[in-house]
Amino acid sequence: MFHDLFFSKAKGRAPKPCPIALSTRVRLARNLREFPFPGRAQSGQKKAVLSKCMEALEKVKNLKTSTSVELDELSELDKQILVERHLISLELSQSDESGGLVLSDDRSCSVMVNEEDHLRIQVLSNGLNFDKVWKLADSLDSGIESSLDYAFDSQLGFLTACPTNLGTGMRASVMMHLPGLVMSKNMDKVINAVNHLGIAVRGLFGEGSDASGSIFQISNQQTLGESESAILERLQDTLENIVHQEKMAREKLMEDDGLRLVDKICRAIGTLKHSHLIQSSEAMDHLSLIRLAADFEFLPEKFRALADRMFIEVQPGHVQLSAGKPIEPGERDRLRADTLRKEFLRIPQLNLDAQVD
């Protein structure tokens, strides 16, 4: 079954999560020299690209144990779940023909075919870990290039459908949980500051999405005129500064009005334990407070992991998958609330050892 192949839990013990950085991603945009970009290609050319790329990907060492699928073989629900798990883009899920996906068994590596570019190579990892993710992405890229002729210019670097990806073709990003900056109303200042440094800040599902749950995707905007290492170093420095600002914002919230913050957390717990209808955006905001409570050690660490898992499982596609049949939005809200009540039924009282003024 498709769900068994793509959505089963990865084997092995997951690394301990970083409290503020949820995950790191490196994505490389690549195109084949002999074909037009997907947006300009004819149907036959797209099919030829798909066939050529899928054949080449079968030979790549890091993808020897992987699953390959053409997007038109998948149901709309399957595609939605892949989007919600950040394994494919919304653009590829809406592709009308000749889209493809190769996904490693541990789900850390995926390659999209015929999205905006012929190839989108993506590597994901928990926490903040650019070194590991970049090394694996670079290895994948080299393995693919040994079988395919990339479109490359000595002056411009890798040629891409969108001019903003010219050069390295690399987008590196980190998903960050920033409730302190959101609640202190400093997030807009941070966004404006990092934009001047060539860094973009987007919501959970990238461009055009909102920041439900105080989760933000922070990535480089510039790909031309800098090496991959320079881009990653600049992004790392920026992210470390954001982490510092977030920690300061949390401390100030607790010092200035700790009782109000604890009250917000308790109200979130009450809603998750007792609601019978809840939309995904509201659920995300309450889960954000559960995660924050675990970061403050008001709750055991396992509740941070639970919140991280539920961030994905409360999304519409995952709720519909758990129902096992198509359901209307109102029924999704009911089923989502049922799931959350079961998960948080036995959540303990907050451990408030320190006096909250």
CSV table of C-alpha atoms in Angstrom, one decimal, residues 28-344:
chain,number,residue,atom,x,y,z
A,28,LEU,CA,19.1,22.1,-4.9
A,29,ALA,CA,17.5,23.2,-8.2
A,30,ARG,CA,19.0,21.5,-11.3
A,31,ASN,CA,18.0,21.3,-15.0
A,32,LEU,CA,19.0,19.2,-18.0
A,33,ARG,CA,21.0,21.0,-20.7
A,34,GLU,CA,19.1,19.5,-23.7
A,35,PHE,CA,15.5,20.2,-22.6
A,36,PRO,CA,13.5,23.4,-22.0
A,37,PHE,CA,12.5,24.3,-18.4
A,38,PRO,CA,9.2,22.5,-17.4
A,39,GLY,CA,7.2,25.7,-17.7
A,40,ARG,CA,8.1,25.9,-21.4
A,41,ALA,CA,8.4,22.2,-22.3
A,42,GLN,CA,5.9,20.3,-24.4
A,43,SER,CA,4.2,17.2,-23.1
A,44,GLY,CA,6.6,14.8,-24.9
A,45,GLN,CA,9.6,16.7,-23.6
A,46,LYS,CA,8.3,16.5,-20.0
A,47,LYS,CA,7.8,12.7,-20.4
A,48,ALA,CA,11.3,12.4,-21.8
A,49,VAL,CA,12.8,14.3,-18.8
A,50,LEU,CA,10.8,12.2,-16.4
A,51,SER,CA,12.0,8.9,-17.9
A,52,LYS,CA,15.6,10.1,-18.1
A,53,CYS,CA,15.7,11.4,-14.6
A,54,MET,CA,14.0,8.4,-13.0
A,55,GLU,CA,16.5,6.1,-14.8
A,56,ALA,CA,19.5,8.2,-13.5
A,57,LEU,CA,18.1,8.3,-9.9
A,58,GLU,CA,18.0,4.5,-9.8
A,59,LYS,CA,21.8,4.5,-10.0
A,60,VAL,CA,22.5,6.9,-7.2
A,61,LYS,CA,24.1,5.3,-4.2
A,62,ASN,CA,22.1,7.2,-1.5
A,63,LEU,CA,18.9,6.3,-3.3
A,64,LYS,CA,19.5,2.5,-3.7
A,65,THR,CA,16.8,1.8,-1.1
A,66,SER,CA,14.1,4.2,-2.1
A,67,THR,CA,10.6,4.4,-3.6
A,68,SER,CA,9.9,5.9,-7.0
A,69,VAL,CA,6.4,7.1,-8.1
A,70,GLU,CA,4.9,9.2,-10.8
A,71,LEU,CA,2.6,11.8,-9.4
A,72,ASP,CA,-0.4,11.0,-11.6
A,73,GLU,CA,-0.4,7.5,-9.9
A,74,LEU,CA,-1.2,9.1,-6.6
A,75,SER,CA,-4.6,10.2,-5.1
A,76,GLU,CA,-5.2,13.8,-4.2
A,77,LEU,CA,-5.0,12.7,-0.5
A,78,ASP,CA,-1.6,11.0,-1.0
A,79,LYS,CA,-0.3,14.2,-2.6
A,80,GLN,CA,-1.7,16.4,0.2
A,81,ILE,CA,0.0,14.3,2.9
A,82,LEU,CA,3.3,14.5,1.1
A,83,VAL,CA,3.0,18.3,1.0
A,84,GLU,CA,2.1,18.3,4.7
A,85,ARG,CA,5.1,16.3,5.5
A,86,HIS,CA,7.3,18.6,3.4
A,87,LEU,CA,8.3,15.8,1.1
A,88,ILE,CA,7.0,17.5,-2.0
A,89,SER,CA,6.0,21.1,-2.8
A,90,LEU,CA,2.5,22.3,-3.3
A,91,GLU,CA,3.5,23.2,-6.9
A,92,LEU,CA,4.5,19.6,-7.7
A,93,SER,CA,1.3,18.3,-6.1
A,94,GLN,CA,-0.7,20.4,-8.5
A,95,SER,CA,1.3,19.4,-11.6
A,96,ASP,CA,-0.9,18.3,-14.4
A,97,GLU,CA,1.5,15.8,-16.0
A,98,SER,CA,4.9,14.0,-15.9
A,99,GLY,CA,5.7,14.8,-12.2
A,100,GLY,CA,7.8,12.4,-10.3
A,101,LEU,CA,9.2,11.7,-6.9
A,102,VAL,CA,12.0,9.5,-5.5
A,103,LEU,CA,12.0,9.2,-1.7
A,104,SER,CA,14.6,7.4,0.4
A,105,ASP,CA,13.3,4.8,2.8
A,106,ASP,CA,14.2,7.0,5.9
A,107,ARG,CA,12.5,10.0,4.2
A,108,SER,CA,15.6,12.2,4.7
A,109,CYS,CA,16.2,12.5,0.9
A,110,SER,CA,13.7,13.2,-1.8
A,111,VAL,CA,14.0,14.3,-5.5
A,112,MET,CA,11.2,15.9,-7.3
A,113,VAL,CA,11.1,15.7,-11.1
A,114,ASN,CA,9.4,18.3,-13.3
A,115,GLU,CA,8.4,20.8,-10.6
A,116,GLU,CA,9.5,24.4,-11.5
A,117,ASP,CA,12.9,22.9,-12.5
A,118,HIS,CA,13.6,19.4,-13.9
A,119,LEU,CA,15.1,18.3,-10.6
A,120,ARG,CA,14.6,19.5,-7.0
A,121,ILE,CA,17.0,17.6,-4.8
A,122,GLN,CA,16.0,17.9,-1.1
A,123,VAL,CA,17.6,16.6,2.1
A,124,LEU,CA,15.9,17.0,5.6
A,125,SER,CA,17.2,16.5,9.1
A,126,ASN,CA,15.9,17.1,12.7
A,127,GLY,CA,17.3,20.1,14.5
A,128,LEU,CA,19.9,22.6,13.3
A,129,ASN,CA,22.5,20.7,11.3
A,130,PHE,CA,23.7,22.3,8.1
A,131,ASP,CA,27.0,20.3,7.9
A,132,LYS,CA,25.2,16.9,7.8
A,133,VAL,CA,22.5,18.0,5.5
A,134,TRP,CA,24.7,19.9,3.0
A,135,LYS,CA,27.2,16.9,2.8
A,136,LEU,CA,24.4,14.5,1.9
A,137,ALA,CA,22.8,16.9,-0.6
A,138,ASP,CA,26.2,17.5,-2.3
A,139,SER,CA,26.8,13.7,-2.4
A,140,LEU,CA,23.3,13.2,-4.0
A,141,ASP,CA,23.9,16.0,-6.5
A,142,SER,CA,27.3,14.5,-7.6
A,143,GLY,CA,25.8,11.1,-8.0
A,144,ILE,CA,23.0,12.4,-10.2
A,145,GLU,CA,25.3,14.6,-12.2
A,146,SER,CA,27.4,11.5,-13.1
A,147,SER,CA,24.5,10.3,-15.3
A,148,LEU,CA,22.9,13.6,-16.4
A,149,ASP,CA,24.2,16.7,-18.2
A,150,TYR,CA,23.2,19.7,-16.1
A,151,ALA,CA,22.5,23.1,-17.6
A,152,PHE,CA,25.5,25.2,-16.4
A,153,ASP,CA,27.1,28.5,-17.4
A,154,SER,CA,30.6,29.5,-16.4
A,155,GLN,CA,29.4,33.0,-15.6
A,156,LEU,CA,26.0,32.3,-14.1
A,157,GLY,CA,26.4,28.9,-12.5
A,158,PHE,CA,23.5,26.4,-12.6
A,159,LEU,CA,20.7,27.6,-14.9
A,160,THR,CA,17.2,27.6,-13.3
A,161,ALA,CA,13.7,28.4,-14.4
A,162,CYS,CA,13.5,31.3,-11.8
A,163,PRO,CA,16.4,33.8,-12.0
A,164,THR,CA,16.5,34.0,-8.1
A,165,ASN,CA,17.8,30.4,-8.1
A,166,LEU,CA,20.7,31.1,-10.5
A,167,GLY,CA,24.2,30.3,-9.3
A,168,THR,CA,24.4,27.6,-6.7
A,169,GLY,CA,20.7,26.8,-7.1
A,170,MET,CA,20.7,26.2,-3.4
A,171,ARG,CA,18.0,27.1,-0.9
A,172,ALA,CA,18.9,26.2,2.7
A,173,SER,CA,16.3,26.6,5.4
A,174,VAL,CA,15.5,25.9,9.0
A,175,MET,CA,12.1,25.5,10.5
A,176,MET,CA,12.0,27.4,13.8
A,177,HIS,CA,9.6,27.7,16.7
A,178,LEU,CA,9.5,31.3,17.8
A,179,PRO,CA,6.6,31.9,20.2
A,180,GLY,CA,8.6,34.4,22.3
A,181,LEU,CA,9.2,36.8,19.4
A,182,VAL,CA,5.6,36.4,18.3
A,183,MET,CA,4.0,37.0,21.8
A,184,SER,CA,6.4,39.9,22.5
A,185,LYS,CA,5.4,41.4,19.1
A,186,ASN,CA,9.0,41.5,17.9
A,187,MET,CA,8.7,39.1,15.0
A,188,ASP,CA,8.1,41.8,12.4
A,189,LYS,CA,11.3,43.6,13.5
A,190,VAL,CA,13.3,40.3,13.1
A,191,ILE,CA,11.8,39.7,9.6
A,192,ASN,CA,12.6,43.2,8.5
A,193,ALA,CA,16.2,42.9,9.8
A,194,VAL,CA,17.0,39.6,8.2
A,195,ASN,CA,15.4,40.6,4.9
A,196,HIS,CA,18.1,43.2,4.6
A,197,LEU,CA,20.7,40.4,5.0
A,198,GLY,CA,19.2,38.5,2.1
A,199,ILE,CA,17.3,36.1,4.3
A,200,ALA,CA,13.6,35.2,3.8
A,201,VAL,CA,11.1,34.3,6.5
A,202,ARG,CA,8.0,32.4,5.6
A,203,GLY,CA,5.3,30.3,7.2
A,204,LEU,CA,5.2,26.5,7.9
A,205,PHE,CA,4.5,25.5,4.3
A,206,GLY,CA,6.7,28.1,2.6
A,207,GLU,CA,5.9,31.1,0.4
A,208,GLY,CA,2.3,32.4,0.9
A,209,SER,CA,1.6,30.3,4.0
A,210,ASP,CA,0.8,31.7,7.4
A,211,ALA,CA,2.9,31.1,10.6
A,212,SER,CA,0.4,29.0,12.5
A,213,GLY,CA,1.9,27.7,15.7
A,214,SER,CA,4.6,30.4,15.7
A,215,ILE,CA,6.5,28.2,13.2
A,216,PHE,CA,8.6,30.0,10.6
A,217,GLN,CA,10.7,28.8,7.7
A,218,ILE,CA,13.9,30.9,7.4
A,219,SER,CA,16.1,30.5,4.3
A,220,ASN,CA,18.6,32.3,2.1
A,221,GLN,CA,17.3,34.4,-0.8
A,222,GLN,CA,20.5,34.9,-2.7
A,223,THR,CA,22.1,32.1,-4.7
A,224,LEU,CA,24.1,33.9,-7.3
A,225,GLY,CA,27.6,35.3,-6.6
A,226,GLU,CA,28.2,33.3,-3.4
A,227,SER,CA,29.5,29.8,-2.7
A,228,GLU,CA,27.4,27.2,-0.9
A,229,SER,CA,29.7,27.4,2.1
A,230,ALA,CA,29.4,31.2,2.3
A,231,ILE,CA,25.6,31.0,2.0
A,232,LEU,CA,25.4,28.4,4.8
A,233,GLU,CA,27.8,30.4,7.1
A,234,ARG,CA,25.8,33.6,6.7
A,235,LEU,CA,22.6,31.8,7.3
A,236,GLN,CA,24.0,30.0,10.3
A,237,ASP,CA,25.1,33.3,11.9
A,238,THR,CA,21.7,34.8,11.3
A,239,LEU,CA,19.9,31.8,12.8
A,240,GLU,CA,22.1,31.8,15.9
A,241,ASN,CA,21.2,35.4,16.4
A,242,ILE,CA,17.5,34.6,16.0
A,243,VAL,CA,17.8,31.8,18.6
A,244,HIS,CA,19.4,34.3,20.9
A,245,GLN,CA,16.6,36.9,20.4
A,246,GLU,CA,14.0,34.2,20.9
A,247,LYS,CA,15.6,33.1,24.2
A,248,MET,CA,15.7,36.7,25.4
A,249,ALA,CA,12.1,37.2,24.4
A,250,ARG,CA,11.0,34.2,26.4
A,251,GLU,CA,13.0,35.2,29.5
A,252,LYS,CA,11.4,38.7,29.3
A,253,LEU,CA,7.9,37.3,29.0
A,254,MET,CA,8.4,35.2,32.0
A,255,GLU,CA,10.0,38.0,34.0
A,256,ASP,CA,7.5,40.7,33.1
A,257,ASP,CA,4.2,38.7,33.2
A,258,GLY,CA,5.0,35.1,33.9
A,259,LEU,CA,1.5,34.4,35.4
A,260,ARG,CA,-0.2,35.5,32.2
A,261,LEU,CA,2.1,33.2,30.2
A,262,VAL,CA,1.4,30.3,32.5
A,263,ASP,CA,-2.4,31.1,32.2
A,264,LYS,CA,-2.1,30.9,28.4
A,265,ILE,CA,-0.4,27.6,28.6
A,266,CYS,CA,-3.1,26.2,31.0
A,267,ARG,CA,-5.9,27.5,28.8
A,268,ALA,CA,-4.2,25.7,25.8
A,269,ILE,CA,-4.1,22.5,27.8
A,270,GLY,CA,-7.7,22.9,28.7
A,271,THR,CA,-8.7,23.3,25.1
A,272,LEU,CA,-6.7,20.4,23.9
A,273,LYS,CA,-8.2,18.1,26.6
A,274,HIS,CA,-11.8,19.2,26.3
A,275,SER,CA,-12.6,20.6,22.9
A,276,HIS,CA,-15.0,18.8,20.6
A,277,LEU,CA,-14.4,20.9,17.5
A,278,ILE,CA,-11.1,22.5,16.5
A,279,GLN,CA,-9.6,23.9,13.3
A,280,SER,CA,-6.0,23.1,12.3
A,281,SER,CA,-4.8,26.7,12.8
A,282,GLU,CA,-6.2,26.9,16.4
A,283,ALA,CA,-4.8,23.5,17.2
A,284,MET,CA,-1.4,24.6,16.0
A,285,ASP,CA,-1.4,27.7,18.2
A,286,HIS,CA,-2.3,25.6,21.3
A,287,LEU,CA,0.3,23.0,20.4
A,288,SER,CA,2.9,25.8,20.2
A,289,LEU,CA,2.2,26.6,23.9
A,290,ILE,CA,2.6,22.9,24.8
A,291,ARG,CA,6.0,22.9,23.2
A,292,LEU,CA,6.9,26.2,24.9
A,293,ALA,CA,5.8,24.6,28.3
A,294,ALA,CA,8.2,21.7,27.6
A,295,ASP,CA,11.0,24.1,26.7
A,296,PHE,CA,10.5,25.9,30.1
A,297,GLU,CA,10.5,22.4,31.8
A,298,PHE,CA,6.9,22.9,33.0
A,299,LEU,CA,6.1,19.7,31.2
A,300,PRO,CA,8.2,16.5,30.6
A,301,GLU,CA,10.3,16.6,27.5
A,302,LYS,CA,8.1,13.9,25.8
A,303,PHE,CA,5.4,16.5,25.4
A,304,ARG,CA,7.7,18.5,23.1
A,305,ALA,CA,8.0,15.5,20.9
A,306,LEU,CA,4.2,15.0,21.1
A,307,ALA,CA,3.6,18.6,20.0
A,308,ASP,CA,6.0,18.2,17.1
A,309,ARG,CA,4.2,15.1,15.9
A,310,MET,CA,0.8,16.6,16.3
A,311,PHE,CA,1.9,19.7,14.3
A,312,ILE,CA,1.7,17.4,11.3
A,313,GLU,CA,-1.1,15.1,12.3
A,314,VAL,CA,-3.6,17.9,12.8
A,315,GLN,CA,-3.2,19.0,9.2
A,316,PRO,CA,-6.3,18.4,7.0
A,317,GLY,CA,-4.8,15.6,4.9
A,318,HIS,CA,-3.6,13.6,7.9
A,319,VAL,CA,-7.0,14.0,9.7
A,320,GLN,CA,-8.7,12.7,6.6
A,321,LEU,CA,-6.2,9.8,6.3
A,322,SER,CA,-7.0,8.8,9.9
A,323,ALA,CA,-10.7,8.8,9.0
A,324,GLY,CA,-10.1,6.3,6.2
A,325,LYS,CA,-12.6,8.0,3.9
A,326,PRO,CA,-13.4,11.4,2.5
A,327,ILE,CA,-14.9,13.8,5.1
A,328,GLU,CA,-16.1,17.3,5.1
A,329,PRO,CA,-14.3,20.2,6.9
A,330,GLY,CA,-16.7,20.1,9.9
A,331,GLU,CA,-16.2,16.4,10.4
A,332,ARG,CA,-12.4,17.0,10.2
A,333,ASP,CA,-12.7,19.5,13.0
A,334,ARG,CA,-14.5,16.9,15.1
A,335,LEU,CA,-12.1,14.1,14.4
A,336,ARG,CA,-9.1,16.4,15.0
A,337,ALA,CA,-10.5,17.4,18.4
A,338,ASP,CA,-11.1,13.7,19.3
A,339,THR,CA,-7.5,12.9,18.5
A,340,LEU,CA,-6.2,15.7,20.5
A,341,ARG,CA,-8.3,14.8,23.5
A,342,LYS,CA,-7.0,11.3,23.5
A,343,GLU,CA,-3.4,12.4,23.2
A,344,PHE,CA,-3.6,15.0,26.0
